[in-house]
mmCIF file of C-alpha atoms in Angstrom:
data_model
loop_
_atom_site.group_PDB
_atom_site.id
_atom_site.type_symbol
_atom_site.label_atom_id
_atom_site.label_comp_id
_atom_site.label_asym_id
_atom_site.label_seq_id
_atom_site.Cartn_x
_atom_site.Cartn_y
_atom_site.Cartn_z
ATOM 1 C CA MET S 1 82.059 -39.807 -125.128
ATOM 2 C CA LEU S 2 82.921 -43.246 -123.362
ATOM 3 C CA SER S 3 84.848 -46.045 -124.909
ATOM 4 C CA GLN S 4 87.168 -47.892 -123.108
ATOM 5 C CA PRO S 5 87.890 -47.406 -119.295
ATOM 6 C CA LEU S 6 91.153 -45.077 -119.488
ATOM 7 C CA ASP S 7 94.663 -47.262 -119.815
ATOM 8 C CA ASP S 8 97.013 -46.875 -116.983
ATOM 9 C CA THR S 9 99.476 -44.474 -117.962
ATOM 10 C CA THR S 10 97.030 -42.356 -118.709
ATOM 11 C CA LEU S 11 95.518 -42.139 -115.560
ATOM 12 C CA THR S 12 98.607 -42.190 -113.754
ATOM 13 C CA GLY S 13 99.537 -39.238 -115.772
ATOM 14 C CA LEU S 14 96.633 -37.470 -115.383
ATOM 15 C CA VAL S 15 96.879 -37.130 -111.592
ATOM 16 C CA ALA S 16 99.837 -36.916 -111.521
ATOM 17 C CA ASP S 17 99.931 -33.349 -113.015
ATOM 18 C CA ALA S 18 96.773 -32.267 -110.619
ATOM 19 C CA THR S 19 98.984 -33.028 -107.881
ATOM 20 C CA ALA S 20 101.667 -30.453 -109.279
ATOM 21 C CA ALA S 21 99.083 -28.028 -107.662
ATOM 22 C CA PRO S 22 99.967 -25.452 -104.900
ATOM 23 C CA SER S 23 98.077 -25.658 -101.381
ATOM 24 C CA MET S 24 98.995 -24.265 -97.841
ATOM 25 C CA HIS S 25 101.936 -25.216 -96.514
ATOM 26 C CA ASN S 26 102.345 -27.878 -99.868
ATOM 27 C CA ALA S 27 99.631 -30.015 -97.098
ATOM 28 C CA GLN S 28 98.859 -31.890 -100.569
ATOM 29 C CA PRO S 29 94.321 -31.037 -98.857
ATOM 30 C CA TRP S 30 93.043 -33.788 -101.846
ATOM 31 C CA GLN S 31 92.151 -36.870 -102.590
ATOM 32 C CA PHE S 32 90.891 -38.780 -106.002
ATOM 33 C CA ARG S 33 89.017 -41.479 -106.460
ATOM 34 C CA TYR S 34 88.541 -43.473 -110.644
ATOM 35 C CA THR S 35 85.755 -45.186 -111.326
ATOM 36 C CA ARG S 36 86.717 -47.245 -114.579
ATOM 37 C CA ALA S 37 83.035 -48.284 -114.715
ATOM 38 C CA GLY S 38 82.002 -44.922 -115.584
ATOM 39 C CA ARG S 39 85.472 -43.190 -116.420
ATOM 40 C CA THR S 40 85.894 -40.791 -113.773
ATOM 41 C CA LEU S 41 88.146 -39.407 -111.074
ATOM 42 C CA THR S 42 86.450 -37.969 -107.974
ATOM 43 C CA LEU S 43 87.756 -35.197 -106.585
ATOM 44 C CA LEU S 44 87.911 -35.455 -102.486
ATOM 45 C CA ALA S 45 88.952 -33.200 -99.125
ATOM 46 C CA ASP S 46 92.098 -35.477 -97.409
ATOM 47 C CA LEU S 47 90.272 -33.630 -94.319
ATOM 48 C CA ASP S 48 93.186 -35.433 -92.452
ATOM 49 C CA ARG S 49 95.198 -32.473 -93.483
ATOM 50 C CA VAL S 50 92.374 -29.315 -92.471
ATOM 51 C CA MET S 51 94.960 -26.164 -90.671
ATOM 52 C CA PRO S 52 91.908 -25.609 -87.793
ATOM 53 C CA GLU S 53 93.404 -22.763 -86.577
ATOM 54 C CA ALA S 54 95.125 -20.853 -89.975
ATOM 55 C CA ASP S 55 91.921 -22.662 -92.147
ATOM 56 C CA PRO S 56 89.293 -23.069 -89.756
ATOM 57 C CA ALA S 57 86.704 -23.452 -92.703
ATOM 58 C CA ALA S 58 88.626 -25.453 -94.828
ATOM 59 C CA ARG S 59 88.365 -22.505 -97.568
ATOM 60 C CA ALA S 60 92.335 -22.677 -98.206
ATOM 61 C CA LEU S 61 92.170 -26.303 -98.343
ATOM 62 C CA HIS S 62 88.873 -25.615 -100.954
ATOM 63 C CA ILE S 63 91.308 -22.973 -103.552
ATOM 64 C CA GLY S 64 94.665 -25.695 -103.352
ATOM 65 C CA CYS S 65 91.545 -29.077 -104.279
ATOM 66 C CA GLY S 66 90.354 -25.864 -106.932
ATOM 67 C CA ALA S 67 93.911 -25.560 -108.020
ATOM 68 C CA ALA S 68 94.120 -29.244 -108.680
ATOM 69 C CA LEU S 69 91.238 -29.014 -110.665
ATOM 70 C CA LEU S 70 92.471 -27.664 -113.494
ATOM 71 C CA ASN S 71 95.920 -28.697 -113.610
ATOM 72 C CA LEU S 72 93.814 -32.367 -114.220
ATOM 73 C CA ARG S 73 91.456 -30.512 -116.692
ATOM 74 C CA VAL S 74 95.018 -28.438 -117.805
ATOM 75 C CA SER S 75 96.220 -32.638 -118.528
ATOM 76 C CA ALA S 76 93.330 -33.661 -120.261
ATOM 77 C CA ALA S 77 92.738 -31.158 -122.647
ATOM 78 C CA HIS S 78 96.967 -31.815 -122.998
ATOM 79 C CA ARG S 79 95.408 -35.814 -124.074
ATOM 80 C CA GLY S 80 92.564 -34.734 -126.154
ATOM 81 C CA LEU S 81 90.435 -36.503 -123.592
ATOM 82 C CA GLU S 82 86.322 -34.651 -122.847
ATOM 83 C CA ALA S 83 86.888 -33.632 -119.414
ATOM 84 C CA VAL S 84 83.153 -32.838 -117.920
ATOM 85 C CA THR S 85 83.360 -31.338 -114.577
ATOM 86 C CA ALA S 86 80.405 -31.126 -111.867
ATOM 87 C CA LEU S 87 81.686 -28.594 -108.964
ATOM 88 C CA LEU S 88 79.636 -30.272 -105.267
ATOM 89 C CA PRO S 89 77.899 -33.130 -106.906
ATOM 90 C CA GLU S 90 76.504 -34.127 -103.454
ATOM 91 C CA PRO S 91 75.401 -32.287 -100.628
ATOM 92 C CA SER S 92 74.771 -34.499 -98.473
ATOM 93 C CA ASP S 93 79.062 -35.023 -98.863
ATOM 94 C CA SER S 94 81.021 -32.212 -98.333
ATOM 95 C CA ALA S 95 84.204 -34.014 -98.611
ATOM 96 C CA VAL S 96 83.440 -34.709 -102.836
ATOM 97 C CA LEU S 97 84.723 -31.615 -104.266
ATOM 98 C CA ALA S 98 84.233 -32.795 -108.020
ATOM 99 C CA THR S 99 83.490 -35.608 -110.813
ATOM 100 C CA VAL S 100 85.395 -35.230 -114.316
ATOM 101 C CA ARG S 101 83.779 -37.637 -116.071
ATOM 102 C CA LEU S 102 86.546 -38.393 -119.064
ATOM 103 C CA GLY S 103 85.794 -39.175 -122.898
ATOM 104 C CA SER S 104 86.634 -39.941 -125.906
ATOM 105 C CA ARG S 105 86.839 -37.190 -128.822
ATOM 106 C CA PRO S 106 88.843 -39.465 -132.024
ATOM 107 C CA ASP S 107 87.572 -37.446 -134.508
ATOM 108 C CA ALA S 108 86.717 -33.963 -132.926
ATOM 109 C CA PRO S 109 88.369 -31.502 -133.521
ATOM 110 C CA ARG S 110 89.243 -30.052 -129.911
ATOM 111 C CA GLU S 111 86.860 -26.808 -129.405
ATOM 112 C CA PRO S 112 89.123 -23.874 -128.511
ATOM 113 C CA ALA S 113 88.423 -23.624 -125.210
ATOM 114 C CA ASP S 114 90.532 -27.121 -125.380
ATOM 115 C CA GLU S 115 93.349 -25.219 -127.127
ATOM 116 C CA ALA S 116 92.919 -21.967 -124.166
ATOM 117 C CA LEU S 117 93.849 -25.376 -121.715
ATOM 118 C CA ALA S 118 95.800 -27.641 -123.093
ATOM 119 C CA ALA S 119 98.213 -24.546 -123.544
ATOM 120 C CA LEU S 120 99.170 -24.884 -120.285
ATOM 121 C CA HIS S 121 100.235 -28.060 -120.248
ATOM 122 C CA PRO S 122 103.722 -27.207 -119.871
ATOM 123 C CA ALA S 123 104.069 -25.089 -117.431
ATOM 124 C CA ILE S 124 102.377 -27.751 -115.082
ATOM 125 C CA ARG S 125 105.768 -28.994 -113.556
ATOM 126 C CA GLU S 126 108.304 -25.676 -114.735
ATOM 127 C CA ARG S 127 105.361 -23.249 -112.375
ATOM 128 C CA HIS S 128 106.918 -23.137 -108.470
ATOM 129 C CA THR S 129 106.215 -21.238 -105.723
ATOM 130 C CA SER S 130 109.420 -18.274 -105.669
ATOM 131 C CA ARG S 131 110.191 -16.766 -101.885
ATOM 132 C CA TYR S 132 113.431 -15.269 -103.895
ATOM 133 C CA PRO S 133 114.088 -12.037 -104.531
ATOM 134 C CA PHE S 134 112.020 -10.528 -107.134
ATOM 135 C CA ASP S 135 113.859 -7.711 -109.705
ATOM 136 C CA GLU S 136 112.881 -4.346 -110.020
ATOM 137 C CA GLN S 137 111.061 -4.976 -114.044
ATOM 138 C CA ALA S 138 106.827 -4.692 -114.506
ATOM 139 C CA VAL S 139 104.931 -6.784 -115.511
ATOM 140 C CA PRO S 140 103.933 -5.444 -119.167
ATOM 141 C CA GLU S 141 100.539 -4.019 -119.482
ATOM 142 C CA ASP S 142 99.403 -6.860 -122.322
ATOM 143 C CA VAL S 143 100.836 -9.746 -119.593
ATOM 144 C CA ARG S 144 98.544 -8.232 -117.407
ATOM 145 C CA ALA S 145 95.601 -8.145 -118.704
ATOM 146 C CA HIS S 146 95.754 -11.566 -120.097
ATOM 147 C CA LEU S 147 96.631 -13.035 -117.043
ATOM 148 C CA THR S 148 93.408 -10.853 -116.547
ATOM 149 C CA ASP S 149 91.703 -12.432 -118.796
ATOM 150 C CA ALA S 150 92.920 -16.013 -117.505
ATOM 151 C CA ALA S 151 91.024 -15.838 -114.074
ATOM 152 C CA ARG S 152 88.165 -14.142 -116.013
ATOM 153 C CA ALA S 153 88.215 -17.495 -117.902
ATOM 154 C CA GLU S 154 87.315 -19.140 -114.619
ATOM 155 C CA GLY S 155 84.786 -17.117 -113.314
ATOM 156 C CA ALA S 156 87.060 -14.617 -110.429
ATOM 157 C CA ASP S 157 88.457 -11.325 -111.022
ATOM 158 C CA PHE S 158 92.414 -10.701 -111.601
ATOM 159 C CA THR S 159 94.146 -6.924 -110.047
ATOM 160 C CA PHE S 160 96.918 -4.950 -109.790
ATOM 161 C CA LEU S 161 97.186 -3.386 -106.990
ATOM 162 C CA ALA S 162 98.324 0.590 -107.489
ATOM 163 C CA SER S 163 99.130 2.708 -104.796
ATOM 164 C CA PRO S 164 97.070 4.198 -102.761
ATOM 165 C CA HIS S 165 96.082 0.794 -102.014
ATOM 166 C CA LEU S 166 99.146 -0.915 -102.810
ATOM 167 C CA GLU S 167 100.677 0.955 -99.303
ATOM 168 C CA THR S 168 97.599 -0.627 -97.540
ATOM 169 C CA VAL S 169 97.002 -4.344 -98.359
ATOM 170 C CA LEU S 170 101.535 -4.451 -98.006
ATOM 171 C CA GLU S 171 100.782 -2.793 -94.445
ATOM 172 C CA LEU S 172 98.125 -5.331 -93.855
ATOM 173 C CA ILE S 173 100.535 -7.934 -94.092
ATOM 174 C CA ARG S 174 102.203 -6.876 -92.161
ATOM 175 C CA ASP S 175 100.087 -6.740 -89.439
ATOM 176 C CA ALA S 176 99.060 -10.063 -90.630
ATOM 177 C CA GLU S 177 102.893 -11.492 -90.053
ATOM 178 C CA GLY S 178 102.609 -9.149 -85.683
ATOM 179 C CA TYR S 179 98.847 -11.388 -86.271
ATOM 180 C CA ASP S 180 100.775 -14.447 -86.668
ATOM 181 C CA ARG S 181 104.626 -14.209 -84.718
ATOM 182 C CA GLY S 182 101.305 -13.608 -81.485
ATOM 183 C CA ASP S 183 99.395 -16.737 -81.323
ATOM 184 C CA PRO S 184 101.707 -19.567 -80.170
ATOM 185 C CA ALA S 185 98.706 -22.417 -81.492
ATOM 186 C CA ARG S 186 99.288 -20.787 -85.281
ATOM 187 C CA VAL S 187 102.769 -20.934 -85.178
ATOM 188 C CA ALA S 188 102.838 -24.665 -84.300
ATOM 189 C CA GLU S 189 101.035 -25.292 -86.655
ATOM 190 C CA GLU S 190 102.936 -23.607 -89.732
ATOM 191 C CA HIS S 191 106.041 -25.103 -88.067
ATOM 192 C CA ARG S 192 103.963 -28.566 -88.285
ATOM 193 C CA TRP S 193 104.709 -28.576 -91.692
ATOM 194 C CA THR S 194 107.876 -27.694 -91.955
ATOM 195 C CA ARG S 195 110.926 -30.225 -92.586
ATOM 196 C CA ASP S 196 113.952 -30.847 -92.580
ATOM 197 C CA THR S 197 115.509 -32.015 -95.316
ATOM 198 C CA LYS S 198 118.636 -33.160 -92.685
ATOM 199 C CA THR S 199 116.642 -36.025 -90.745
ATOM 200 C CA GLU S 200 114.071 -36.751 -93.189
ATOM 201 C CA ALA S 201 112.397 -36.801 -96.582
ATOM 202 C CA PRO S 202 109.763 -35.175 -97.119
ATOM 203 C CA VAL S 203 106.188 -35.804 -99.729
ATOM 204 C CA ASP S 204 104.505 -32.552 -98.518
ATOM 205 C CA GLY S 205 104.945 -29.798 -96.381
ATOM 206 C CA ILE S 206 107.436 -26.844 -96.550
ATOM 207 C CA PRO S 207 111.308 -27.837 -97.217
ATOM 208 C CA ASP S 208 114.473 -25.709 -95.393
ATOM 209 C CA TYR S 209 115.083 -25.598 -99.567
ATOM 210 C CA ALA S 210 112.833 -23.936 -100.761
ATOM 211 C CA PHE S 211 112.369 -20.932 -97.939
ATOM 212 C CA GLY S 212 114.036 -18.599 -99.708
ATOM 213 C CA PRO S 213 116.471 -16.142 -97.852
ATOM 214 C CA ARG S 214 115.981 -13.856 -95.353
ATOM 215 C CA ASP S 215 114.044 -10.280 -96.685
ATOM 216 C CA ALA S 216 117.686 -7.347 -95.473
ATOM 217 C CA SER S 217 114.437 -5.378 -94.621
ATOM 218 C CA GLU S 218 112.092 -8.041 -93.309
ATOM 219 C CA GLY S 219 109.230 -6.270 -94.823
ATOM 220 C CA ALA S 220 109.046 -9.307 -97.919
ATOM 221 C CA THR S 221 106.134 -9.742 -98.476
ATOM 222 C CA THR S 222 106.032 -13.951 -98.328
ATOM 223 C CA ARG S 223 105.534 -16.138 -96.095
ATOM 224 C CA ASP S 224 108.888 -16.882 -93.418
ATOM 225 C CA PHE S 225 108.701 -20.276 -92.742
ATOM 226 C CA ALA S 226 112.239 -20.264 -91.132
ATOM 227 C CA GLY S 227 109.785 -18.080 -88.171
ATOM 228 C CA THR S 228 112.672 -16.754 -85.518
ATOM 229 C CA GLY S 229 114.748 -19.607 -85.548
ATOM 230 C CA VAL S 230 118.532 -19.408 -87.725
ATOM 231 C CA PHE S 231 119.381 -21.310 -90.619
ATOM 232 C CA PRO S 232 123.374 -21.748 -90.872
ATOM 233 C CA GLY S 233 124.733 -19.865 -93.987
ATOM 234 C CA ARG S 234 120.906 -18.699 -94.975
ATOM 235 C CA PRO S 235 121.788 -14.770 -96.106
ATOM 236 C CA ARG S 236 120.369 -12.207 -96.347
ATOM 237 C CA VAL S 237 119.302 -10.341 -98.912
ATOM 238 C CA PRO S 238 117.666 -7.490 -100.113
ATOM 239 C CA PHE S 239 114.095 -7.821 -101.682
ATOM 240 C CA GLU S 240 111.562 -5.801 -104.237
ATOM 241 C CA LYS S 241 111.827 -2.096 -103.154
ATOM 242 C CA ARG S 242 107.525 -1.760 -104.024
ATOM 243 C CA PRO S 243 106.783 -5.272 -105.005
ATOM 244 C CA GLN S 244 104.030 -6.580 -107.913
ATOM 245 C CA LEU S 245 100.798 -7.943 -105.842
ATOM 246 C CA ALA S 246 97.973 -8.529 -107.295
ATOM 247 C CA LEU S 247 94.039 -9.237 -105.945
ATOM 248 C CA LEU S 248 91.822 -12.569 -107.053
ATOM 249 C CA THR S 249 88.486 -12.507 -106.072
ATOM 250 C CA THR S 250 85.178 -13.772 -106.402
ATOM 251 C CA PRO S 251 81.786 -12.267 -106.574
ATOM 252 C CA GLY S 252 80.610 -14.885 -103.332
ATOM 253 C CA ASP S 253 82.661 -16.581 -100.676
ATOM 254 C CA ARG S 254 80.613 -19.807 -100.540
ATOM 255 C CA ALA S 255 83.002 -23.708 -101.279
ATOM 256 C CA VAL S 256 81.680 -23.612 -104.639
ATOM 257 C CA ASP S 257 83.093 -20.191 -105.394
ATOM 258 C CA TRP S 258 86.986 -21.458 -103.125
ATOM 259 C CA LEU S 259 86.881 -23.637 -105.883
ATOM 260 C CA ARG S 260 87.183 -21.963 -108.325
ATOM 261 C CA ALA S 261 89.411 -19.491 -107.319
ATOM 262 C CA GLY S 262 91.498 -22.116 -106.743
ATOM 263 C CA GLN S 263 90.985 -22.881 -110.528
ATOM 264 C CA ALA S 264 91.353 -19.335 -111.688
ATOM 265 C CA LEU S 265 94.197 -18.795 -108.980
ATOM 266 C CA GLU S 266 95.866 -22.345 -111.731
ATOM 267 C CA ARG S 267 95.024 -20.778 -113.735
ATOM 268 C CA VAL S 268 96.441 -17.434 -113.295
ATOM 269 C CA LEU S 269 100.223 -19.084 -111.991
ATOM 270 C CA LEU S 270 99.799 -21.498 -115.712
ATOM 271 C CA ALA S 271 99.788 -18.493 -117.565
ATOM 272 C CA ALA S 272 102.745 -15.922 -115.438
ATOM 273 C CA THR S 273 105.297 -19.843 -115.497
ATOM 274 C CA LEU S 274 105.062 -19.552 -119.699
ATOM 275 C CA HIS S 275 105.553 -15.376 -119.690
ATOM 276 C CA GLN S 276 109.132 -15.826 -117.485
ATOM 277 C CA VAL S 277 106.920 -14.917 -114.835
ATOM 278 C CA SER S 278 107.722 -16.296 -110.856
ATOM 279 C CA THR S 279 104.468 -16.483 -109.047
ATOM 280 C CA SER S 280 104.648 -15.948 -105.015
ATOM 281 C CA PHE S 281 102.038 -16.081 -102.142
ATOM 282 C CA ALA S 282 100.931 -13.786 -99.201
ATOM 283 C CA THR S 283 98.173 -15.666 -97.093
ATOM 284 C CA GLN S 284 98.561 -13.797 -94.285
ATOM 285 C CA PRO S 285 95.805 -11.175 -93.930
ATOM 286 C CA VAL S 286 94.075 -13.322 -96.257
ATOM 287 C CA GLU S 287 93.647 -16.005 -93.167
ATOM 288 C CA TRP S 288 92.877 -13.554 -90.445
ATOM 289 C CA PRO S 289 88.548 -12.295 -91.409
ATOM 290 C CA ASP S 290 89.390 -8.412 -89.207
ATOM 291 C CA LEU S 291 92.144 -7.678 -92.157
ATOM 292 C CA ARG S 292 90.510 -10.373 -94.693
ATOM 293 C CA TRP S 293 87.651 -8.025 -95.374
ATOM 294 C CA LEU S 294 90.290 -4.178 -95.724
ATOM 295 C CA LEU S 295 91.856 -5.779 -98.093
ATOM 296 C CA ARG S 296 90.203 -4.746 -101.258
ATOM 297 C CA ASP S 297 90.032 -1.454 -102.776
ATOM 298 C CA PRO S 298 87.661 0.935 -100.701
ATOM 299 C CA VAL S 299 86.848 3.050 -103.792
ATOM 300 C CA SER S 300 86.160 0.114 -106.409
ATOM 301 C CA GLY S 301 86.542 -2.825 -105.209
ATOM 302 C CA THR S 302 83.562 -5.189 -105.321
ATOM 303 C CA GLY S 303 83.769 -9.165 -103.749
ATOM 304 C CA HIS S 304 85.688 -11.504 -101.898
ATOM 305 C CA THR S 305 89.486 -11.726 -102.139
ATOM 306 C CA GLN S 306 90.579 -15.557 -102.120
ATOM 307 C CA MET S 307 94.523 -14.860 -102.701
ATOM 308 C CA ILE S 308 97.268 -11.965 -102.931
ATOM 309 C CA VAL S 309 99.521 -13.020 -105.741
ATOM 310 C CA ARG S 310 103.499 -11.589 -106.161
ATOM 311 C CA LEU S 311 104.411 -10.920 -109.206
ATOM 312 C CA GLY S 312 107.590 -10.376 -110.532
ATOM 313 C CA TYR S 313 111.060 -11.747 -112.817
ATOM 314 C CA GLY S 314 113.328 -13.901 -110.994
ATOM 315 C CA PRO S 315 114.092 -17.177 -109.720
ATOM 316 C CA THR S 316 111.357 -19.683 -109.922
ATOM 317 C CA GLY S 317 111.416 -21.644 -106.558
ATOM 318 C CA PRO S 318 112.575 -24.787 -106.250
ATOM 319 C CA ARG S 319 110.585 -27.788 -107.298
ATOM 320 C CA THR S 320 109.102 -28.551 -103.156
ATOM 321 C CA PRO S 321 107.832 -33.020 -102.809
ATOM 322 C CA ARG S 322 104.992 -34.440 -104.081
ATOM 323 C CA ARG S 323 103.180 -37.284 -101.764
ATOM 324 C CA PRO S 324 103.528 -40.879 -103.749
ATOM 325 C CA LEU S 325 100.720 -41.329 -106.205
ATOM 326 C CA ALA S 326 100.203 -44.592 -104.490
ATOM 327 C CA GLN S 327 98.440 -42.251 -101.200
ATOM 328 C CA VAL S 328 95.983 -40.042 -102.968
ATOM 329 C CA LEU S 329 94.781 -42.347 -105.767
ATOM 330 C CA THR S 330 92.053 -44.713 -105.290
ATOM 331 C CA ILE S 331 91.297 -46.668 -108.989
ATOM 332 C CA GLU S 332 87.715 -48.463 -108.188
ATOM 333 C CA PRO S 333 86.005 -51.563 -110.740
#
C-alpha cells in the first residue's frame, strides 16, 4: 500500500543502487523521474547516449536499463518496499521503459520472491566487470545451476557453453574483433567512450585503469578498449586457455525482451558475485547481425542471444565511475 512520500535519503539510495548496473561502454543510458504524489519512479532511456554504430536498434541500451531496473527492485526489496513494476507502460513514448510504484508494507511478511531479491543487495556494490585473466578452475555445477535459475526467474535462459559450440563462439568473437577493427566509424565511437584519467575525472565511459592487461596470446574474449594504442607499463599476461562462457538468451527479440534480458543479466551477475565468481562480457559478435544469429547452438539452441558472459575466478576488476545523481534523477511533486 502507499503511504507518505519517500524520504530523500531512501529515494537517492534506491537510484544510486540502480545506477551501479553495467551498461555498454559504461554509457549509463538512463534517467529516473520520481513523482512524489504517486511514489512512482519512471525509468527513461537517455537517447543522447545511444551508440548509432554498434547499437543502432538500442538493444544494448535497453539491456543496460534493464540491469538498472533489476538493481532498483533489489534495493527496494532490501528496504522492505513493495515495487510494482510495469515494462513499456506508454506505447506512444518509446523512451519510457518502465515504472516502479513503491509501496510500504510495514506489517506484512516479506514474500519469498522479495527475500530472494533482497539477498542480492550486498552484491550491488561488489559487482565489477573484470578484464583480467581468470585461473583454470571450473565454476562448480551447483553454482552454474544457481546462475541458470537466476536468469530463469527473469524470463531468460543462461547456458554454459561446451565443445564444439564453445569453439564456434570463440571463433565468432575473433571474427567480430576483426570486423570492429576494420570499421573506422565503430573504432571512433568506441574511442569516444574511453577516458584518459591523466587528463580528466570521468563520470562515465571506460577509464584507462579498467582496461586490464593485454592478453599475451591476443586471444582474450573481452573487448580491449585500448585498441591499437600503447599504454606505457601496461602488462602483457596470459589469459585462461579455455574461457568459461555462457549465453544469455530470450524467447523474443523486441524491446520488452531486451529489458527482461537486462534484468536477467544483472540477476546472474549479482548471484555470481555472491559466489565469488568474477564476470565480464564478450559483446562483439552480438553487435553484428550476421554473426549474432550464428551464436546459438546449431543442434539445441533456441531463442535470441542477448549477451555472452565470461565467468571464472580471478580479480574482480576496479570500480568504474558513475554519473552524479543530479544528472540522472528528477523529482516532481
